[in-house]
mmCIF file of C-alpha atoms in Angstrom:
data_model
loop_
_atom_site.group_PDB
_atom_site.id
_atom_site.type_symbol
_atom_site.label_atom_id
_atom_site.label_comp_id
_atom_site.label_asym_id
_atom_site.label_seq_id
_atom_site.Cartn_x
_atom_site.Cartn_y
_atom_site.Cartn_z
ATOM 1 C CA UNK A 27 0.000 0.000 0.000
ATOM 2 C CA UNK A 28 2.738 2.515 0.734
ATOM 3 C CA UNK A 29 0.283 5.196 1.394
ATOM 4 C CA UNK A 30 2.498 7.856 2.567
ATOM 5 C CA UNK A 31 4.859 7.234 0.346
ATOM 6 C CA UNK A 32 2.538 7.797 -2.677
ATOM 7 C CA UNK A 33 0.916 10.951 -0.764
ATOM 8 C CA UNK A 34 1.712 14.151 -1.353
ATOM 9 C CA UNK A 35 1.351 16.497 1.713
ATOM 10 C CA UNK A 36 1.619 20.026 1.520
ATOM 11 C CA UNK A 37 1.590 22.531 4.971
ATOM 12 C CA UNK A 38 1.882 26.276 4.571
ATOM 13 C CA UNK A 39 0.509 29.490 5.451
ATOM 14 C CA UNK A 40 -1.423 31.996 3.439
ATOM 15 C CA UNK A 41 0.056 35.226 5.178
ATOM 16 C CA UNK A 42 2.384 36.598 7.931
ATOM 17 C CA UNK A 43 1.356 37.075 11.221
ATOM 18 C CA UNK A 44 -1.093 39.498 12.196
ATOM 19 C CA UNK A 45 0.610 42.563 13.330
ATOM 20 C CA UNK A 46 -2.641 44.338 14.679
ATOM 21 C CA UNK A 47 -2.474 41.678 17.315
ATOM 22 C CA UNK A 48 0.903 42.312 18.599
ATOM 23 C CA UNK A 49 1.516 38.742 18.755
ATOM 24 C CA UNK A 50 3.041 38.441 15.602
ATOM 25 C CA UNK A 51 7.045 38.597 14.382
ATOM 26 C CA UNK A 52 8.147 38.305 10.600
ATOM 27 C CA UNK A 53 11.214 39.287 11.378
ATOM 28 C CA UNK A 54 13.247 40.079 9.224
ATOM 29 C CA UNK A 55 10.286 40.590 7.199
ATOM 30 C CA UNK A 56 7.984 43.804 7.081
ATOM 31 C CA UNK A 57 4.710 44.268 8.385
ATOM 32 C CA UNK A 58 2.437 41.244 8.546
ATOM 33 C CA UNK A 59 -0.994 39.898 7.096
ATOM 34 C CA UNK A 60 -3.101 42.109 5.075
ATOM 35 C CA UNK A 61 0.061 44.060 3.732
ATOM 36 C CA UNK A 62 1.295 43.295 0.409
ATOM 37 C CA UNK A 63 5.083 44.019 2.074
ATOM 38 C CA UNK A 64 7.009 40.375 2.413
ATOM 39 C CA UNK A 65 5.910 40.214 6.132
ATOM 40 C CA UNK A 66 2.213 40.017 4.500
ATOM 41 C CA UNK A 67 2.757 37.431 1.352
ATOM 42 C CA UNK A 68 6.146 35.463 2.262
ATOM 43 C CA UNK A 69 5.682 32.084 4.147
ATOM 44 C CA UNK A 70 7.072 28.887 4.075
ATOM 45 C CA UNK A 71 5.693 25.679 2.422
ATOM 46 C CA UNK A 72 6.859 22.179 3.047
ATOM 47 C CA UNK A 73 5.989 19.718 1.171
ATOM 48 C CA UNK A 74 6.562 15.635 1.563
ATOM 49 C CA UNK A 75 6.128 12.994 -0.952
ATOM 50 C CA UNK A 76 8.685 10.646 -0.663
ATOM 51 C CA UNK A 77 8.457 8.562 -3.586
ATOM 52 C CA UNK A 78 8.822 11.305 -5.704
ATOM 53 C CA UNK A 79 10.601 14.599 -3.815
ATOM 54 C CA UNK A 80 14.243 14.581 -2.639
ATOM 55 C CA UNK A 81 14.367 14.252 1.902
ATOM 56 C CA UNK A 82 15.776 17.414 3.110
ATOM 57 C CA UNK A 83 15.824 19.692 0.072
ATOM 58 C CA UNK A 84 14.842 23.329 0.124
ATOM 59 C CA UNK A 85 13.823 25.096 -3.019
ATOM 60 C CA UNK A 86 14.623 28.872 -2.869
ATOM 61 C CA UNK A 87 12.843 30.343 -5.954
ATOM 62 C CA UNK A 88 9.734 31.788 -5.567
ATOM 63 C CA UNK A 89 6.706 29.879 -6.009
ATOM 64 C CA UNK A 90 2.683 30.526 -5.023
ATOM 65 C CA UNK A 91 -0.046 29.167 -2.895
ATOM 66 C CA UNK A 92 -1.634 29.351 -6.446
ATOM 67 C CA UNK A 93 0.473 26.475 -7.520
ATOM 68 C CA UNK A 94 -1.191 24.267 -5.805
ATOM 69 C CA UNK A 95 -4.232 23.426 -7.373
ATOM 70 C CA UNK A 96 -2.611 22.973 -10.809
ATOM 71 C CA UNK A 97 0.317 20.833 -8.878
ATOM 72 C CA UNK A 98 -2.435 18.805 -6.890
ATOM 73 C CA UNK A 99 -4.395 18.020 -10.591
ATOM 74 C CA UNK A 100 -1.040 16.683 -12.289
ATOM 75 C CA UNK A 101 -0.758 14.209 -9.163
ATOM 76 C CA UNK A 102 -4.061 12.957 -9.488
ATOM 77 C CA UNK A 103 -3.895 12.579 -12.985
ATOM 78 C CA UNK A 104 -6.405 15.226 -13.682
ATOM 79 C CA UNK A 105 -6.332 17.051 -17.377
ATOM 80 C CA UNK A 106 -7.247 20.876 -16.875
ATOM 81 C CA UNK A 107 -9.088 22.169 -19.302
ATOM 82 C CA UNK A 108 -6.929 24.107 -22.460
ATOM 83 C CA UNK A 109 -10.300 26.557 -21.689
ATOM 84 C CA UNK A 110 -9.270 27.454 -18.052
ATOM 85 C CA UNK A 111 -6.668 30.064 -17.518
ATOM 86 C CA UNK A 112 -4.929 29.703 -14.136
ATOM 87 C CA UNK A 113 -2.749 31.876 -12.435
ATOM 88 C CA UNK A 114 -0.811 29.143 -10.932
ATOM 89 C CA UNK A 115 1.371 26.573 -12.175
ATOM 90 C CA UNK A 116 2.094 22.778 -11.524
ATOM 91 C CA UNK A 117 5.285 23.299 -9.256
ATOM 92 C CA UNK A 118 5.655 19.213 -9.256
ATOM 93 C CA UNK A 119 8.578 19.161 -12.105
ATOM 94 C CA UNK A 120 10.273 22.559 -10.453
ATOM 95 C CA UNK A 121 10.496 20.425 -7.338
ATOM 96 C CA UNK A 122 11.533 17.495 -8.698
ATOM 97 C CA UNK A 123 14.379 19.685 -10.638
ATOM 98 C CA UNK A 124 12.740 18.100 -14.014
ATOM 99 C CA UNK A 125 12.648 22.075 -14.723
ATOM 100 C CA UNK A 126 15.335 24.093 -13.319
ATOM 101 C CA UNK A 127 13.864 27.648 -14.411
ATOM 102 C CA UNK A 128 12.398 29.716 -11.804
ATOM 103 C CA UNK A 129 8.540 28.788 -11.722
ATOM 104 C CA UNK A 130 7.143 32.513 -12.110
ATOM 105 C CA UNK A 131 8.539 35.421 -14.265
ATOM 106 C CA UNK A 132 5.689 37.616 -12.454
ATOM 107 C CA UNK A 133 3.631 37.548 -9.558
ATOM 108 C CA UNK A 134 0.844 40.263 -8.336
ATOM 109 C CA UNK A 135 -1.188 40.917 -5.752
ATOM 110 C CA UNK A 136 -4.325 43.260 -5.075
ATOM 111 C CA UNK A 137 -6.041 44.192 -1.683
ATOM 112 C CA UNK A 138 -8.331 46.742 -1.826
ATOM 113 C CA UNK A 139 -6.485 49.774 -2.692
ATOM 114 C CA UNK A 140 -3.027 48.178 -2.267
ATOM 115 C CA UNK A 141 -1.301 46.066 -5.363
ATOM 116 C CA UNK A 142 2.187 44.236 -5.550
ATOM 117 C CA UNK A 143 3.820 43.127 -8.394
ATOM 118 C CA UNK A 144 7.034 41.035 -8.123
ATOM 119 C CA UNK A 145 9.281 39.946 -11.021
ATOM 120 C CA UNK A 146 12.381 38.180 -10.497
ATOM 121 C CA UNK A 147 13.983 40.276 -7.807
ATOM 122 C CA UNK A 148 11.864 43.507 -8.308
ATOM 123 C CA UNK A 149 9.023 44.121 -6.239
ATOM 124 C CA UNK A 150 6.702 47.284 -6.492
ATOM 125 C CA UNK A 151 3.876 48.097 -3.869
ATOM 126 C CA UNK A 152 1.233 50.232 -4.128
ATOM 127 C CA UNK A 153 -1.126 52.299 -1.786
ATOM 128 C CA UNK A 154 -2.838 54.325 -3.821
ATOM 129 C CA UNK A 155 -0.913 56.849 -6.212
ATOM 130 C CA UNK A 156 2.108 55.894 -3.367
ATOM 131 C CA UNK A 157 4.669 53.588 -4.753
ATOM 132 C CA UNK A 158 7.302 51.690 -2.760
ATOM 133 C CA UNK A 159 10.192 49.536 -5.038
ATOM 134 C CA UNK A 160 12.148 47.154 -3.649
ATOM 135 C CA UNK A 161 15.491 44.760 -4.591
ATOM 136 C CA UNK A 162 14.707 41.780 -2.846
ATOM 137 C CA UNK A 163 17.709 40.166 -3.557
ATOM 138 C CA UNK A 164 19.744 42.795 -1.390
ATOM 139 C CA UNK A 165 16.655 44.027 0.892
ATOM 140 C CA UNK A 166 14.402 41.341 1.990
ATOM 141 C CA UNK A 167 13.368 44.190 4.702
ATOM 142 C CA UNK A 168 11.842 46.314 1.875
ATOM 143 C CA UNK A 169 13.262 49.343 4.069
ATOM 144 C CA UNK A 170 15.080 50.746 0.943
ATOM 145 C CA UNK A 171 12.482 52.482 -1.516
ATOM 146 C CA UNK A 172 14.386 53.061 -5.160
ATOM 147 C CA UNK A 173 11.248 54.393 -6.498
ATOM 148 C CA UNK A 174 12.764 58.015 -7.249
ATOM 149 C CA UNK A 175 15.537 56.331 -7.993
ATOM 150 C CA UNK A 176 14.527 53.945 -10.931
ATOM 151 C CA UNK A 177 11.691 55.207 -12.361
ATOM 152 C CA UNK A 178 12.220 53.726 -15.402
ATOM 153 C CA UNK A 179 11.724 50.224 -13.843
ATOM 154 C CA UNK A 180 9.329 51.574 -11.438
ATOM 155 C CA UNK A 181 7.348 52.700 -15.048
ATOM 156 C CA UNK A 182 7.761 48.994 -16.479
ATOM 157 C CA UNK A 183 6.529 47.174 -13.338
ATOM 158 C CA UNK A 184 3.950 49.692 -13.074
ATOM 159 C CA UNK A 185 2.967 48.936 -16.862
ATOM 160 C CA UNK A 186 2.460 45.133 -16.260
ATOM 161 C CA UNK A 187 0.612 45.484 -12.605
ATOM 162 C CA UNK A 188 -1.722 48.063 -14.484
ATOM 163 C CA UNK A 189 -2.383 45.339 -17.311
ATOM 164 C CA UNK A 190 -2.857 42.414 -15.178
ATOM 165 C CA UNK A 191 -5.463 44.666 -13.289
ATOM 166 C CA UNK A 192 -6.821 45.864 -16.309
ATOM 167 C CA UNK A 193 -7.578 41.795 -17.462
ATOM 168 C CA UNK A 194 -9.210 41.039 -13.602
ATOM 169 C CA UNK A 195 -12.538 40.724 -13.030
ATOM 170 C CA UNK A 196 -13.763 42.805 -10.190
ATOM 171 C CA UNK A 197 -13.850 41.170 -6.933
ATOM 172 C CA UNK A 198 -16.602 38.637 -6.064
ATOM 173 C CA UNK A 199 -17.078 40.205 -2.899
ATOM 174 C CA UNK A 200 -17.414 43.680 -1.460
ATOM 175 C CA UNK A 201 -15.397 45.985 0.010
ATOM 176 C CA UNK A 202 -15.517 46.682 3.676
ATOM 177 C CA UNK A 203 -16.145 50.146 4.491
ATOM 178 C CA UNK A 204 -13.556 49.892 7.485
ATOM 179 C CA UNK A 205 -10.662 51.272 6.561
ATOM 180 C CA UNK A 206 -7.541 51.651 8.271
ATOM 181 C CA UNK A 207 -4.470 54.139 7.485
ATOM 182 C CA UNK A 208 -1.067 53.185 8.648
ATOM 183 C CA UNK A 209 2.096 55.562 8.153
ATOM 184 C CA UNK A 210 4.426 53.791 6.613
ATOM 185 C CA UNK A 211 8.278 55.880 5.405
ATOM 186 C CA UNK A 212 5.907 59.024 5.872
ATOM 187 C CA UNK A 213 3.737 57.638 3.328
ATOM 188 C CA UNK A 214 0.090 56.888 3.884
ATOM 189 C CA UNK A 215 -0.649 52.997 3.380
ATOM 190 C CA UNK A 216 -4.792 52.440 3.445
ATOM 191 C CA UNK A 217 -5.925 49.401 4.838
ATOM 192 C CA UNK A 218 -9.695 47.304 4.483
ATOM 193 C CA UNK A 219 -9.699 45.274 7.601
#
């Protein structure tokens, strides 16, 4: 039977702690849930299936809670439909190092009147009109902002967040009226909690 050895079993989280309850720390991370900042969207997933994923390996590339459902399918032996766009991707052959490429060339986010886009090491957040930019690969803190700095990146990951918006349906569900604002680098950062 082998059961666990054929099963895969995935734990993770699907945000940071909660910083509003002061029982939270994402350190070195910034912020927490509900803030598109890495405190809010970085967590870690392990995953076991030992008949087919290495004991003991980590995989450092960036991957998406998104993944799982297409990941979960190819397991089971289920065909998605060539009619079903997904935002995620089976991560099964990225683990297995079948595929050695990094999984996503662009991820995004949207929460209310915050949005995130991340590609490759760049990562742009938005409150509003107010944009922070990050280089993950030097500040996993995001206490640097380069926005004034490189605005013409800040322009081209600005571009691509405005078209994946543009291509979104609105949300299923409606906005909660109770808003929060949160100084963040002297910049306002509004909040739907």
């Amino acid at each position: 039977n082998d059961i666990l050895e054929n099963t895969l079993i995935v734990f993770l989280n699907d945000n940071g702690g909660p910083i509003y309850t002061g029982l939270q720390n994402n350190h070195p991370l910034r912020l927490g849930k509900l803030f598109l900042f890495e405190g809010g969207v970085r967590v870690p997933m392990i995953a076991s299936w030992p008949a087919k994923l290495a004991k003991g390996k980590t995989y450092s590339k960036t991957t998406s809670s998104l993944d799982l459902f297409p990941a979960f399918c190819a397991v089971g032996g289920i065909q998605i439909p060539d009619t079903l766009h997904l935002d995620g991707i089976n991560l099964i052959p990225h683990l297995t190092g079948e595929k050695t490429a990094a999984p996503h060339r662009t991820l995004f986010w949207s929460n209310g009147p915050n949005k995130a886009v991340r590609m490759g090491k760049w990562k742009l957040v938005k409150s509003g009109k107010n944009p922070w930019l990050f280089d993950l690969s030097k500040d996993i803190s995001e206490t640097n902002n380069l926005a004034k700095e490189k605005p013409d990146l800040l322009e081209i990951l600005n571009g691509a967040l405005q078209k994946w918006l543009n291509e979104m349906a609105p949300p299923a569900w409606p906005s909660k009226p109770n808003r929060r604002e949160f100084e963040i680098d002297g910049v306002i950062y509004q909040l739907n909690i």
